[in-house]
PDB file of C-alpha atoms in Angstrom:
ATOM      1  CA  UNK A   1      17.551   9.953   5.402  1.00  0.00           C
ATOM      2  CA  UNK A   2      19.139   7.915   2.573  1.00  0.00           C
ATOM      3  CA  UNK A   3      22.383   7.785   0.571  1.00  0.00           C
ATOM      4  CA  UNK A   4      21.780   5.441  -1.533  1.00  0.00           C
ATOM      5  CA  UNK A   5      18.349   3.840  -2.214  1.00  0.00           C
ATOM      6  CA  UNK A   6      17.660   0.628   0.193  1.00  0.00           C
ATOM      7  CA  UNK A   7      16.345  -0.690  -3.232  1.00  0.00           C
ATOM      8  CA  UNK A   8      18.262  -2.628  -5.656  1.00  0.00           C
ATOM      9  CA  UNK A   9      17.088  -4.687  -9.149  1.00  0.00           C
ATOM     10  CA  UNK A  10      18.425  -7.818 -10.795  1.00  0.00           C
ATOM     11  CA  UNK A  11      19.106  -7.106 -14.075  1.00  0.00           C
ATOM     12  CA  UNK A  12      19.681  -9.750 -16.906  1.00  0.00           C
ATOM     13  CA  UNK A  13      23.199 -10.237 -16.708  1.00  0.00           C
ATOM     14  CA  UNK A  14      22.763 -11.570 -12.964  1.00  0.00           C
ATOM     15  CA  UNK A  15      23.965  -8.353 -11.285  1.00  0.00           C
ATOM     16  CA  UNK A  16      22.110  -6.312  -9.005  1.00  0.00           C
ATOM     17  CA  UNK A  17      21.921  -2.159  -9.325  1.00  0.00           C
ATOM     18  CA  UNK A  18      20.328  -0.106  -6.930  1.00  0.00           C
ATOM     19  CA  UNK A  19      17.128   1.465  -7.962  1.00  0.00           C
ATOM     20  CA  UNK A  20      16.220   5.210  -6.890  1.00  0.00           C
ATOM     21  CA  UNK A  21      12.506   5.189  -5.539  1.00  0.00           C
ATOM     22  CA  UNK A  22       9.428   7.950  -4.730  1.00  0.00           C
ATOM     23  CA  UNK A  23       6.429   7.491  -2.108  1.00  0.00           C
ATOM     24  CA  UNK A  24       3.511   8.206  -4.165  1.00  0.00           C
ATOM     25  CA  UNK A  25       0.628   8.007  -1.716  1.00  0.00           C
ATOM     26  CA  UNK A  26       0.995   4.351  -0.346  1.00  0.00           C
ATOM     27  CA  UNK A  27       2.684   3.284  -3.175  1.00  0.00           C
ATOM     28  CA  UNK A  28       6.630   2.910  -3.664  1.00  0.00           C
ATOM     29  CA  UNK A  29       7.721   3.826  -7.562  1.00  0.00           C
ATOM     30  CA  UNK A  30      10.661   2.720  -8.158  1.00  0.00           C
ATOM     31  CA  UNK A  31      12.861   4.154 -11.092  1.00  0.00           C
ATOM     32  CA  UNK A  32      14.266   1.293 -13.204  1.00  0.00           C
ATOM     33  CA  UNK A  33      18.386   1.558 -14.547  1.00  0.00           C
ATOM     34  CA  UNK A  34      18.483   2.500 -17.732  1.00  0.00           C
ATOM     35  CA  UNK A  35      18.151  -0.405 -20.589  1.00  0.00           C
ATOM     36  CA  UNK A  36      16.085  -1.924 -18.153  1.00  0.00           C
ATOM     37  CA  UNK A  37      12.432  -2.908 -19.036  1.00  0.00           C
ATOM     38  CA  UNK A  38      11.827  -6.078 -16.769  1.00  0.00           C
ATOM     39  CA  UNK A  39      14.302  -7.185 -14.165  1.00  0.00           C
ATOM     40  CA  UNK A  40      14.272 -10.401 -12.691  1.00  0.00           C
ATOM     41  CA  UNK A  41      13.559  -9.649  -9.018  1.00  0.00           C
ATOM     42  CA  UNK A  42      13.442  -6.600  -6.642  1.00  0.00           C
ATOM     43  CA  UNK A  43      14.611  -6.271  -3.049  1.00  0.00           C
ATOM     44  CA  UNK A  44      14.741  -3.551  -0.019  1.00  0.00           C
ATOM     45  CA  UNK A  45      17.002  -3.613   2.559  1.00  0.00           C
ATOM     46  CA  UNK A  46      18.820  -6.470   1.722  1.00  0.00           C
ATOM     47  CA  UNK A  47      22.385  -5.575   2.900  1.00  0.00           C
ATOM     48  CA  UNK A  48      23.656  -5.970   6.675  1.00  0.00           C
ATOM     49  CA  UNK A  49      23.338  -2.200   7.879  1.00  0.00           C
ATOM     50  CA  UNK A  50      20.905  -0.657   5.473  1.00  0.00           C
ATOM     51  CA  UNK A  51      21.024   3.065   5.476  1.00  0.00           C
ATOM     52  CA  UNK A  52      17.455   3.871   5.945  1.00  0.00           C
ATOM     53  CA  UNK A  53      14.160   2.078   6.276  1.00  0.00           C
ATOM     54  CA  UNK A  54      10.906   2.492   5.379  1.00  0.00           C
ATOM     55  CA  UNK A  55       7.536   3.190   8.186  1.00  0.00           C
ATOM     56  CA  UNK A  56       4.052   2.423   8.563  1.00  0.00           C
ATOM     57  CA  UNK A  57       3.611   6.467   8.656  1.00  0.00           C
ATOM     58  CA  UNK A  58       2.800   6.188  12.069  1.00  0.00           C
ATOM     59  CA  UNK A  59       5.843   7.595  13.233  1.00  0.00           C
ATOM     60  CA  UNK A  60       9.543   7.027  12.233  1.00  0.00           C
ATOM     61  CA  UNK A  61      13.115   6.772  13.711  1.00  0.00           C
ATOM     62  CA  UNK A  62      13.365   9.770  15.915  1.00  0.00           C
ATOM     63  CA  UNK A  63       9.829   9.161  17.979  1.00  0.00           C
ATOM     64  CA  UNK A  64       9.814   5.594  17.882  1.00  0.00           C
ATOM     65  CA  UNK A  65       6.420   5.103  17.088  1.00  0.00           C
ATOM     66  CA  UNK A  66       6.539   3.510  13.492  1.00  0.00           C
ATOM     67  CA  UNK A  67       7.093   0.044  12.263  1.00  0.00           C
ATOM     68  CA  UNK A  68       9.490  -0.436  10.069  1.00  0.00           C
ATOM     69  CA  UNK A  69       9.735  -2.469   7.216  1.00  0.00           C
ATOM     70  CA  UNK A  70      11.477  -5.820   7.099  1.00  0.00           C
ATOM     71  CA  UNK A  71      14.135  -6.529   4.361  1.00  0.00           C
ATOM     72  CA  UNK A  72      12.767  -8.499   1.327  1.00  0.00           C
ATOM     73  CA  UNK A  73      13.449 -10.292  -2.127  1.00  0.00           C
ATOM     74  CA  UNK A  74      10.758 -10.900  -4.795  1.00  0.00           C
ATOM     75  CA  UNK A  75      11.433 -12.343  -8.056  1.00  0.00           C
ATOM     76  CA  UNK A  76       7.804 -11.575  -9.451  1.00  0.00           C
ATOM     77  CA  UNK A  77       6.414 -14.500  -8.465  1.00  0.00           C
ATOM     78  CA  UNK A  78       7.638 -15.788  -4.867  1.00  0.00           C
ATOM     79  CA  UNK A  79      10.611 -15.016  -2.422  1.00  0.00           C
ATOM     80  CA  UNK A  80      13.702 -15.203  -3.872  1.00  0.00           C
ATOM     81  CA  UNK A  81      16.530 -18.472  -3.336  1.00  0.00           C
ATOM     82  CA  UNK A  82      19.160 -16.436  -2.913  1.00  0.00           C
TER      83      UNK A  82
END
């Protein structure tokens, strides 16, 4: 249903790049930029129309049934300030 991956990573030089991503049982795996071996934070959905979102697998967008996921920021060890 996606574009462009609803995921992005900071990267070192402060600028954020999205990050393509697989659903590996009830996991998300995302697939880092190149050069990239720890970025500083993560975050889904964090523009003002994202293109796609992610379900509880009880459903999705065209029954209505699903939850979907909330946009977020992590910076590995709390919610990000920005």
């Amino acid at each position: 249903c996606c574009g462009e991956s609803p995921f992005a990573v900071l990267l070192a030089n402060s600028t954020w790049e999205r990050a393509e991503y697989q659903i590996q049982a009830e996991q998300v795996v995302l697939t880092l930029p190149a050069d990239t071996a720890r970025p500083l934070a993560a975050r889904y959905a964090w523009e003002a129309w994202p293109q796609c979102s992610l379900y509880n697998g009880a459903g999705g967008p065209d029954n209505h049934t699903g939850i979907a996921a909330t946009p977020w920021c992590w910076n590995r060890t709390a919610p990000c300030p920005y």
